[in-house]
mmCIF file of C-alpha atoms in Angstrom:
data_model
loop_
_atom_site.group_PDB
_atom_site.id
_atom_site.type_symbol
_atom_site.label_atom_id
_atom_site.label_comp_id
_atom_site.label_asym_id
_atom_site.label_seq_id
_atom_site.Cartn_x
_atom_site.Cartn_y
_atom_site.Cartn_z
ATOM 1 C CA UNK A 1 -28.820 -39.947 -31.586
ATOM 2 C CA UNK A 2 -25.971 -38.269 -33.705
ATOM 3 C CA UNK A 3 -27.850 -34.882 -33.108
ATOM 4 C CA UNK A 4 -27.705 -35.540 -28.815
ATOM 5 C CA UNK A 5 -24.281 -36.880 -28.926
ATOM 6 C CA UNK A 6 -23.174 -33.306 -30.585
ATOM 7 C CA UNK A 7 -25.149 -32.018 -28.560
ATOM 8 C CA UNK A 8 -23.372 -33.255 -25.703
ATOM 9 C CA UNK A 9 -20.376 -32.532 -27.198
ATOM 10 C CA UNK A 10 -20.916 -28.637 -27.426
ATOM 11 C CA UNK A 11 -22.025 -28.605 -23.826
ATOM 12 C CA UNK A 12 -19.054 -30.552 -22.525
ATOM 13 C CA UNK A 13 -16.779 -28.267 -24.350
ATOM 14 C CA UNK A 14 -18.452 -25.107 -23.308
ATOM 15 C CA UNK A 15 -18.693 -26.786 -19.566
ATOM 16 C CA UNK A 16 -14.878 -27.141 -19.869
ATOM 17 C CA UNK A 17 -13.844 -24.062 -20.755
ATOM 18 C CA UNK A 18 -15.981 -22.323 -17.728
ATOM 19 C CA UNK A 19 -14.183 -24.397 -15.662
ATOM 20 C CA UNK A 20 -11.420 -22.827 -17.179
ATOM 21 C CA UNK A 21 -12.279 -19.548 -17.164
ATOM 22 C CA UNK A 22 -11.753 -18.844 -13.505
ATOM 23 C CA UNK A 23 -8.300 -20.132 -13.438
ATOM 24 C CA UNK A 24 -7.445 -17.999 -16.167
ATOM 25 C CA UNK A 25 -9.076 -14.502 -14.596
ATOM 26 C CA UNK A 26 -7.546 -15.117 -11.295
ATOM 27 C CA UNK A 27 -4.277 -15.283 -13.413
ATOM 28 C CA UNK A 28 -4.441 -11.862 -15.250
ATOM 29 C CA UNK A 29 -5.936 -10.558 -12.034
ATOM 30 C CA UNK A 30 -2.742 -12.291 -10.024
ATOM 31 C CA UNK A 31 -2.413 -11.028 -7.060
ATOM 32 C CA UNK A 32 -6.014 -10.068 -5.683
ATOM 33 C CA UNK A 33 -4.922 -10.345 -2.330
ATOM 34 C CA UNK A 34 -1.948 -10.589 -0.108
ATOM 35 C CA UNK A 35 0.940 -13.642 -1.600
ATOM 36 C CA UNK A 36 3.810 -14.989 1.368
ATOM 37 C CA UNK A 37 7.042 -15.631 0.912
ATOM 38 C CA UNK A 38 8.373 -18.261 2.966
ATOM 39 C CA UNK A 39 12.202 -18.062 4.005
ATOM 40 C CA UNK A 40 13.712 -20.701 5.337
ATOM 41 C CA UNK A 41 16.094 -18.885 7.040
ATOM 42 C CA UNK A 42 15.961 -15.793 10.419
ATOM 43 C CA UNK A 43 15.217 -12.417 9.632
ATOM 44 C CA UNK A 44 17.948 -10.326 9.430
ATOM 45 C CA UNK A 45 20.421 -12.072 7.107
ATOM 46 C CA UNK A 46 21.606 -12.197 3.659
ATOM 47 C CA UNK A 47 18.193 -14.608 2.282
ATOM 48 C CA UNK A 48 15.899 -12.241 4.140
ATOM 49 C CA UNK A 49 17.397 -9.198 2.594
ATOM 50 C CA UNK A 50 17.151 -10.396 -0.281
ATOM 51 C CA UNK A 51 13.331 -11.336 -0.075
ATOM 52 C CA UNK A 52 12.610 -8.180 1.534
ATOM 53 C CA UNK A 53 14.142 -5.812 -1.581
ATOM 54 C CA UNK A 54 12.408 -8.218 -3.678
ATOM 55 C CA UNK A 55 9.423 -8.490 -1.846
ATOM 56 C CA UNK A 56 8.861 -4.765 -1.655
ATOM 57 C CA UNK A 57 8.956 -3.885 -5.097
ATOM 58 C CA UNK A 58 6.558 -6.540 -5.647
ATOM 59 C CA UNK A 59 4.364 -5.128 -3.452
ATOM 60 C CA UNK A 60 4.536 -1.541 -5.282
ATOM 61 C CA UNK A 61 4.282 -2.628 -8.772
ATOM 62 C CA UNK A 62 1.383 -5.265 -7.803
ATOM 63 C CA UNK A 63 -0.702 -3.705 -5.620
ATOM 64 C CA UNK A 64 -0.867 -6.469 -3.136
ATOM 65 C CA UNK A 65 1.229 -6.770 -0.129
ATOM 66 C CA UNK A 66 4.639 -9.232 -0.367
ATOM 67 C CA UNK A 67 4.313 -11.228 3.330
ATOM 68 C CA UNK A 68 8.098 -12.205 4.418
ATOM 69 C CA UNK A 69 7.481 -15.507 6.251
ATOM 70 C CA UNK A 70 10.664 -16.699 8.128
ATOM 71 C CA UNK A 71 10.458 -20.232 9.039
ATOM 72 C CA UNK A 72 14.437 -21.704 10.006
ATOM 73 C CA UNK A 73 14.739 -24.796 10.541
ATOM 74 C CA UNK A 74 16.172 -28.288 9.073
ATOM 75 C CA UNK A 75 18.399 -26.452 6.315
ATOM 76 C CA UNK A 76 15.366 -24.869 4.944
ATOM 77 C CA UNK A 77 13.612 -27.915 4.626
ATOM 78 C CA UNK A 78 10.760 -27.099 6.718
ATOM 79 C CA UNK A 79 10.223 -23.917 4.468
ATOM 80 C CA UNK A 80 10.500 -25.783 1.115
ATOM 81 C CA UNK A 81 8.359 -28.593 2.739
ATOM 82 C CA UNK A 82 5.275 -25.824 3.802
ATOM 83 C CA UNK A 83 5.794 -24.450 0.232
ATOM 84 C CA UNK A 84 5.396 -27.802 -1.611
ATOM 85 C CA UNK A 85 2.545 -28.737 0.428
ATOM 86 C CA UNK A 86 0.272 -25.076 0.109
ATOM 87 C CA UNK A 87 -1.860 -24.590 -2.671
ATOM 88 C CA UNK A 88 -0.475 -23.862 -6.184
ATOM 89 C CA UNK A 89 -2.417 -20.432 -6.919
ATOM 90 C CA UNK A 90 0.805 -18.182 -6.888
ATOM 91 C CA UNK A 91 -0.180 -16.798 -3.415
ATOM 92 C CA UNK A 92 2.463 -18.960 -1.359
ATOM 93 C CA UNK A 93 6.212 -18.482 -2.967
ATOM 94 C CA UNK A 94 9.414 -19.938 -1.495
ATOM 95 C CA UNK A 95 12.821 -18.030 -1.409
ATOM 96 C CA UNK A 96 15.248 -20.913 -3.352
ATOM 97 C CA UNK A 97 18.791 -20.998 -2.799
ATOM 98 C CA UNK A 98 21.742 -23.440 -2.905
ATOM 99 C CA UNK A 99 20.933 -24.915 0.515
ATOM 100 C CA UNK A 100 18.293 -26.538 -1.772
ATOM 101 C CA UNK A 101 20.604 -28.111 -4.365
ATOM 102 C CA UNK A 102 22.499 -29.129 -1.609
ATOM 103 C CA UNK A 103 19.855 -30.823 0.853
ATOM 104 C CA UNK A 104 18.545 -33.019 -2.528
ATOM 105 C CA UNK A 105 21.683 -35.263 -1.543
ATOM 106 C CA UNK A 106 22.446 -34.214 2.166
ATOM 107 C CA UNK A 107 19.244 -35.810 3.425
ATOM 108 C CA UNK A 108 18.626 -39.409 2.496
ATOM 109 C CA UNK A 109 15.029 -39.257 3.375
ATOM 110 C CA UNK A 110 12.803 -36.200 2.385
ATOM 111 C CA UNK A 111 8.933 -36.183 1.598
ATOM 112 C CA UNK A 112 9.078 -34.191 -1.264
ATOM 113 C CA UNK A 113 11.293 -34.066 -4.228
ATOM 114 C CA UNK A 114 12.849 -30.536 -4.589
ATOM 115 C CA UNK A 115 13.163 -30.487 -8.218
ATOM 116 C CA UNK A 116 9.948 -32.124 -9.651
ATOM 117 C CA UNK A 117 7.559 -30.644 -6.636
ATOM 118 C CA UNK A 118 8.898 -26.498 -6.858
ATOM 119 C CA UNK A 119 8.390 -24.530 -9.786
ATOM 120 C CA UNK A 120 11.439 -22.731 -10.785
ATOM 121 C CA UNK A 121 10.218 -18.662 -11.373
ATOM 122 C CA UNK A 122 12.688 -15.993 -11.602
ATOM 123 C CA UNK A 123 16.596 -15.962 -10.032
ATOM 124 C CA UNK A 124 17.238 -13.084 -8.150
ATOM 125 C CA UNK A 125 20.980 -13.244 -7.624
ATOM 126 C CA UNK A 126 24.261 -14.740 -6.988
ATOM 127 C CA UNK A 127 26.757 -14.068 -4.843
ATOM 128 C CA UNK A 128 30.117 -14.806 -4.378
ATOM 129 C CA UNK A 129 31.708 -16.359 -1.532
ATOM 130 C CA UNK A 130 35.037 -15.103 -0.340
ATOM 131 C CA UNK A 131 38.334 -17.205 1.304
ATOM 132 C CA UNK A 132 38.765 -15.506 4.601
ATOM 133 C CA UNK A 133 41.853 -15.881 6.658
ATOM 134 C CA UNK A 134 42.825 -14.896 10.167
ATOM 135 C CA UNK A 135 45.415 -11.772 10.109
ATOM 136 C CA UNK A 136 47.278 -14.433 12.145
ATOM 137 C CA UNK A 137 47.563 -16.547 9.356
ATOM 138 C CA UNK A 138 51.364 -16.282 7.681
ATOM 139 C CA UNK A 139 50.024 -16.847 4.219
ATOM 140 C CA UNK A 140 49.580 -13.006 2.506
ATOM 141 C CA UNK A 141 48.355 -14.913 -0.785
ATOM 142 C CA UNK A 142 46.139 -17.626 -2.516
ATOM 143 C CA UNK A 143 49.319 -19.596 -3.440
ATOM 144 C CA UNK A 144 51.161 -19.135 0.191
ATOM 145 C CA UNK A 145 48.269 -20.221 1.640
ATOM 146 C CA UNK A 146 48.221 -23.439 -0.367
ATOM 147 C CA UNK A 147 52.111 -23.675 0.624
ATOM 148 C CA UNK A 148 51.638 -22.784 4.070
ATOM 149 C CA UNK A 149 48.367 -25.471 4.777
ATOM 150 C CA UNK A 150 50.498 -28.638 2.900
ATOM 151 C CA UNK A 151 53.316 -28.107 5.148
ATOM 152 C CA UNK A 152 50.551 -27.802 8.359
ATOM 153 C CA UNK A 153 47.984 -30.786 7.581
ATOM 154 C CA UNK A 154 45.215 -30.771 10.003
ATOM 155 C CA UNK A 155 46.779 -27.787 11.693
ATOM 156 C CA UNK A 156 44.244 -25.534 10.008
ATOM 157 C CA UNK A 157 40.404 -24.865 11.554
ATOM 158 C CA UNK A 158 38.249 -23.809 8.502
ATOM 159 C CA UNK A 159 34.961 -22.624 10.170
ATOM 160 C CA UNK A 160 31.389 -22.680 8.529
ATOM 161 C CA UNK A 161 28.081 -21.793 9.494
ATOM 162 C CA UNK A 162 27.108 -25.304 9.655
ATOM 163 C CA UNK A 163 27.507 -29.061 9.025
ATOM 164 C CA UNK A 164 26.412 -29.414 4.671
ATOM 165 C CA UNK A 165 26.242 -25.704 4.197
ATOM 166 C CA UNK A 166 27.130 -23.423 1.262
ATOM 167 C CA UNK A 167 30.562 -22.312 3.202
ATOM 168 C CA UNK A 168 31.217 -25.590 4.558
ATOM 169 C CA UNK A 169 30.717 -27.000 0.708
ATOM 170 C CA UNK A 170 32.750 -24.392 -0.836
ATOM 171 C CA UNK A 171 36.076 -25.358 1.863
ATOM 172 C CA UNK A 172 35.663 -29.123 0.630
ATOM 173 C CA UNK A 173 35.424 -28.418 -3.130
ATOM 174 C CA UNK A 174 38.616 -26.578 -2.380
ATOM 175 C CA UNK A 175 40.043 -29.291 0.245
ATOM 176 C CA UNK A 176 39.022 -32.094 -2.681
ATOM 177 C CA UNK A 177 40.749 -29.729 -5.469
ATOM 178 C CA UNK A 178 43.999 -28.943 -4.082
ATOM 179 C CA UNK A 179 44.648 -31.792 -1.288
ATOM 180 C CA UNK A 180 44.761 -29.565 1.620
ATOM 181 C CA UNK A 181 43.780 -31.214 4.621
ATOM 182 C CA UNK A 182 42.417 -28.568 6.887
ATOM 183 C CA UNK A 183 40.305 -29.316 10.070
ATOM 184 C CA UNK A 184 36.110 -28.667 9.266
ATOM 185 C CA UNK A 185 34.838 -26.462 12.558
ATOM 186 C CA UNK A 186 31.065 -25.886 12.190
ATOM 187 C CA UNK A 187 28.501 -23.450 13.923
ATOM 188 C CA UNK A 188 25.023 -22.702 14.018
ATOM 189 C CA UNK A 189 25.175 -19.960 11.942
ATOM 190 C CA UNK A 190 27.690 -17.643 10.517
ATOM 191 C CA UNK A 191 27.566 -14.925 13.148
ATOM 192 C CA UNK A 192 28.959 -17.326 15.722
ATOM 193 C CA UNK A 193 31.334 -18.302 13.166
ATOM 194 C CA UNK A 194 33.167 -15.124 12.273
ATOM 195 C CA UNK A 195 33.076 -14.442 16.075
ATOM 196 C CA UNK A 196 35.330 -17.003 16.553
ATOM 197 C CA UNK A 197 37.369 -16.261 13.189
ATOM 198 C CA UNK A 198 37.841 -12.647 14.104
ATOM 199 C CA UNK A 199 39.153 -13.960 17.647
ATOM 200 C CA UNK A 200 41.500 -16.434 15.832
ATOM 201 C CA UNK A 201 40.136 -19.568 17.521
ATOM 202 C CA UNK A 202 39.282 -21.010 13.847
ATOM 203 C CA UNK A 203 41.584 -19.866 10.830
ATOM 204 C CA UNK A 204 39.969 -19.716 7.729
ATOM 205 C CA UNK A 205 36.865 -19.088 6.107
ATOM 206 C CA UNK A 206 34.448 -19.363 3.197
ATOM 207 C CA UNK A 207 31.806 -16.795 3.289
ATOM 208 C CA UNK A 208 29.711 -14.817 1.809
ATOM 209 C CA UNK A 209 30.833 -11.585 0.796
ATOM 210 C CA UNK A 210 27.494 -9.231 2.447
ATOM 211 C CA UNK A 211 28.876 -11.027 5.986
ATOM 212 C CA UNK A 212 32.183 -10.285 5.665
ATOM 213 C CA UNK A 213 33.037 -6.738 3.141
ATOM 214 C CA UNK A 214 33.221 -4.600 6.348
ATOM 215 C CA UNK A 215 35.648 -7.051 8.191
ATOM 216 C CA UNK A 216 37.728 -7.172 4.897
ATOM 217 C CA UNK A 217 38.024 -3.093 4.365
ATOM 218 C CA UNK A 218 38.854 -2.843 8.093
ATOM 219 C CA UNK A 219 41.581 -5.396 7.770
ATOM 220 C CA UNK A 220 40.264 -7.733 10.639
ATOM 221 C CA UNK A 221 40.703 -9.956 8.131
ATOM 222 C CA UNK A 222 42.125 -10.917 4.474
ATOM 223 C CA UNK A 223 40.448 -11.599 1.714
ATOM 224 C CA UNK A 224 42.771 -14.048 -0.059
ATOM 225 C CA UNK A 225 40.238 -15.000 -3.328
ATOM 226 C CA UNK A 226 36.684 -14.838 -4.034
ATOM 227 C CA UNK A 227 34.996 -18.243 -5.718
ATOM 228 C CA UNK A 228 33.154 -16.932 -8.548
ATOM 229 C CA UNK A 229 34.527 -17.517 -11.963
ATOM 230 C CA UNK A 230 35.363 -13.735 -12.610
ATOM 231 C CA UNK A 231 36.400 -11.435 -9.868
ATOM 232 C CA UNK A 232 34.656 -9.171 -7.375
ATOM 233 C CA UNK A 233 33.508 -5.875 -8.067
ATOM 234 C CA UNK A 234 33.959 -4.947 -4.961
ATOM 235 C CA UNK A 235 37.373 -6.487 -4.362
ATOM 236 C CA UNK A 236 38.831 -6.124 -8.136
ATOM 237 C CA UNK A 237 41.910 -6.512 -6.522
ATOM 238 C CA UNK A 238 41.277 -10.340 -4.985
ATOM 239 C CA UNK A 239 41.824 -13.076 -7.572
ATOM 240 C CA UNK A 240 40.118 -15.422 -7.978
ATOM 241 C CA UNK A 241 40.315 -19.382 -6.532
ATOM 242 C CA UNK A 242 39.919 -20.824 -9.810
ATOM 243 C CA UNK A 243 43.261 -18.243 -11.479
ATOM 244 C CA UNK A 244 44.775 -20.964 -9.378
ATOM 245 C CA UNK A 245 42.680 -24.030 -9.429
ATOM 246 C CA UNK A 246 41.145 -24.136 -12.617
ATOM 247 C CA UNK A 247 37.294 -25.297 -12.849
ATOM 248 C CA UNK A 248 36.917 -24.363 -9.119
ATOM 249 C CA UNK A 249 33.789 -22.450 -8.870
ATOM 250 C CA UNK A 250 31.041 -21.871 -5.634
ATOM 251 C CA UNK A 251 28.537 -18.904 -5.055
ATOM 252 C CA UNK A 252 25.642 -18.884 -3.315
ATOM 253 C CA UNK A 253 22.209 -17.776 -5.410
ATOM 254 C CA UNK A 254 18.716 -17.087 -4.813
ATOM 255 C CA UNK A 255 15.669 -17.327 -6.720
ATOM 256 C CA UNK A 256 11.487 -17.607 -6.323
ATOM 257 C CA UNK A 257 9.892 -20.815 -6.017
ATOM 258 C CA UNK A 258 6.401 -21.763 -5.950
ATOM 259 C CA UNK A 259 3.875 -25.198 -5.814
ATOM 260 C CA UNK A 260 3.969 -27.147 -9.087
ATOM 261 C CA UNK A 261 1.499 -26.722 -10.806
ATOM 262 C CA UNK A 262 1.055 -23.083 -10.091
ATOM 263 C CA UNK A 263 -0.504 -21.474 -13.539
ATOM 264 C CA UNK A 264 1.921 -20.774 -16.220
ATOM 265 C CA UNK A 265 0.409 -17.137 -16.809
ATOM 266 C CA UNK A 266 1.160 -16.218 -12.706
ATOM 267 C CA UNK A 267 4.982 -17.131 -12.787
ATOM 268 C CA UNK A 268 5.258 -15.539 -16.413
ATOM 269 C CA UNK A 269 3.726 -12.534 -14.628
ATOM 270 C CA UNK A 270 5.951 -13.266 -11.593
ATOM 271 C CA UNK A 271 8.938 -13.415 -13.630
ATOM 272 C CA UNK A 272 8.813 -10.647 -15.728
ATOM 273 C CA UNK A 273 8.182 -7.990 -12.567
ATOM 274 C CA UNK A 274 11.308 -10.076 -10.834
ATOM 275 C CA UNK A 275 12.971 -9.505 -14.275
ATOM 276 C CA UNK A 276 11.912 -5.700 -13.883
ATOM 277 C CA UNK A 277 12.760 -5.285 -10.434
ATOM 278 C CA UNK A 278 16.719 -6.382 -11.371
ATOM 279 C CA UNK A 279 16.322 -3.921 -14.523
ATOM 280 C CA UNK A 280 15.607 -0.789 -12.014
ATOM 281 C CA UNK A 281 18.707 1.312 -11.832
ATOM 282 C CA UNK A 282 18.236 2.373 -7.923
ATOM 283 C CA UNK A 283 17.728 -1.422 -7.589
ATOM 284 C CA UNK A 284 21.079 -2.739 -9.468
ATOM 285 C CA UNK A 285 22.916 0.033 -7.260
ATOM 286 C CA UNK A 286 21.759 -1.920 -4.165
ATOM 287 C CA UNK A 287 22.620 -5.103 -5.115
ATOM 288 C CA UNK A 288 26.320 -4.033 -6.564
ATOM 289 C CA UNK A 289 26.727 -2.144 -2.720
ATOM 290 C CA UNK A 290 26.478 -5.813 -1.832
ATOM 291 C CA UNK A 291 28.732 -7.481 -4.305
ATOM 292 C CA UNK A 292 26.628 -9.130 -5.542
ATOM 293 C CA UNK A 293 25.506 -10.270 -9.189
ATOM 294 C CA UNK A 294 21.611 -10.292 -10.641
ATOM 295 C CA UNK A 295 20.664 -13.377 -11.944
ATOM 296 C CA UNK A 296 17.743 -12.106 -14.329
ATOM 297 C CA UNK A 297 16.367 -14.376 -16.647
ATOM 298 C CA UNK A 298 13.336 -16.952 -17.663
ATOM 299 C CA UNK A 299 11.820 -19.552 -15.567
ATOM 300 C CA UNK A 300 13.483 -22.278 -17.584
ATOM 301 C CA UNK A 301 17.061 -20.584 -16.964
ATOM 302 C CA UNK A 302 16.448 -20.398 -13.805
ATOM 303 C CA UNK A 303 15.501 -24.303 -13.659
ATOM 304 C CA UNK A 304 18.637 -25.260 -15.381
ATOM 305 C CA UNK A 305 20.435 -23.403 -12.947
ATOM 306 C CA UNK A 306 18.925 -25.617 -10.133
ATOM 307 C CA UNK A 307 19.380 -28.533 -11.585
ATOM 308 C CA UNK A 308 23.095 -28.059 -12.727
ATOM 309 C CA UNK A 309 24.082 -26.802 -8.804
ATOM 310 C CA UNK A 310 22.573 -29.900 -7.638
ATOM 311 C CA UNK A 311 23.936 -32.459 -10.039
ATOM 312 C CA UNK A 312 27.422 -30.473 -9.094
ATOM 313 C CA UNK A 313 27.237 -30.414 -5.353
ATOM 314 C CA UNK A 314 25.626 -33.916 -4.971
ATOM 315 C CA UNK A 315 29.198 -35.053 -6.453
ATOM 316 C CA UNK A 316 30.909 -33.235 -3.829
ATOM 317 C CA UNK A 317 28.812 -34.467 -0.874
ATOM 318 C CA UNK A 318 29.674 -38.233 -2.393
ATOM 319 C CA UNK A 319 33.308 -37.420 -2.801
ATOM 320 C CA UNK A 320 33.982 -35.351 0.596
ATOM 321 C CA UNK A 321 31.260 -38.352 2.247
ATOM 322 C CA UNK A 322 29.530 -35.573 3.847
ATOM 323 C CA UNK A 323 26.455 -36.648 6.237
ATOM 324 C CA UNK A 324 24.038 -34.616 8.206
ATOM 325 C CA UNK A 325 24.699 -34.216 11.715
#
């Protein structure tokens, strides 16, 4: 009996590890055949981009191609929501940003968990969100702003590309910071939004700096402080919000996602050619044309990053009672 039940033993562990077997080719062979990237956003602006660049060297160094999958809709939710739901074998990824963080505490009912149901890969970027103003608007500085929007409460439109967005975010950190009372205008999207702040019908502001560096140089409008914690290198010569308003801080970021429970050895492999991508001279000479900052690292930094912007902006959404229209 002892000599079957070792017997059994043996075969169960050999049985085992051909089940394993498989899993583990398919990893060091990762990718065998075309992956998607799912963006929850419209081709064309600053999260596609970003994929694309990405997606492309991918496809070079890999072999296989990098699919660009735009599906708007819900805040991104309906992305994030295909991406938890497809099979975790690394051939379905998910562009992650801060509409993420933010929709963990904007929507009271989801069905999936962002945090516990995505697996955190590699960060791509960050990138810093600018305070726009009107050439209308009196206030030449950060301060005279302040001065001019306390003695005008409610006077001021502060425009956004949407009810819970980054921008929108970023004004009411600032509007819960400094007490400035300033009149929330959103729009479906940011192109209809800087339509109407380059006309003047809204006043001020708080976006991205790839939407707005060519407005900025051309003086349509002014650049008043950038809301990263160190400056610009494309504006050197804006301050910074939080030189005034210390702790303030808001950028947007973007990273890969993919199904928990995708294999360890595929995102390792993931993450280092991300890793390599933001290494690549021609590469970091893009990204710094768009002001923007790479956000290289390990899966696990990339996870704390998540989980820190949505601890910070769920705080925000409680204190600024923020609901989705």
């Amino acid at each position: 009996m002892k000599l079957l039940r070792r017997q059994f033993l043996q075969l169960a562990g050999a049985a085992a590890a051909a089940l394993a077997l498989p899993q583990l080719a398919s990893a060091l062979d990762y990718p065998s055949r075309p992956v998607r990237w799912i963006v929850g956003f419209p081709p064309g602006g600053g999260n596609d981009l970003f994929a694309r660049l990405i997606g492309q060297w991918l496809s070079e160094r890999l072999g296989q191609p990098f699919v660009i999958e735009n599906r708007p809709g819900a805040g991104t939710n309906i992305a994030t929501e295909a991406v938890v739901r497809a099979t975790a074998d690394g051939y379905t990824l998910l562009l992650v940003g801060l509409p993420n963080a933010i929709n963990a505490s904007l929507y009271d009912k989801l069905n999936f968990n962002f945090i516990r149901d995505i697996a955190p890969v590699a960060g791509i970027a960050r990138v810093s969100v600018v305070m726009v103003v009107h050439p209308s608007v009196p206030a030449k500085t950060f301060p005279e702003f302040i001065a001019y929007a306390k003695a005008n409460p409610g006077k001021l439109n502060m425009a956004s590309n949407g009810n819970g967005s980054a921008p929108h975010l970023a004004g009411e950190l600032f509007k819960v910071m400094t007490g400035v009372n300033m009149l929330h205008v959103p729009y479906r999207g940011t192109s209809p939004a800087l339509i109407d702040l380059l006309g003047g019908q809204v006043q001020v502001m708080f976006a991205s700096m790839p939407a707005t560096i060519q407005y900025i140089r051309s003086g349509k409008l002014r650049a008043l402080a950038v809301t990263t914690k160190t400056r610009s290198e494309v504006l050197p010569d804006i301050p910074t919000v939080g030189d005034f308003v210390p702790g303030y801080e808001a950028s947007n970021w973007y990273g890969v996602g993919a199904p928990k429970n995708t294999p360890a050895e595929v995102i390792d492999k993931l993450n280092g050619e991300v890793d390599a991508a933001l290494a690549d001279p021609k590469m970091k000479a893009r990204f710094a044309d768009l002001g923007v900052t790479v956000l290289a690292g390990s899966p696990e930094d990339f996870g704390k990053l998540i989980a820190d912007e949505t601890e910070k902006w769920a705080k925000v959404i409680r204190a600024a009672n923020i609901k989705v229209e």
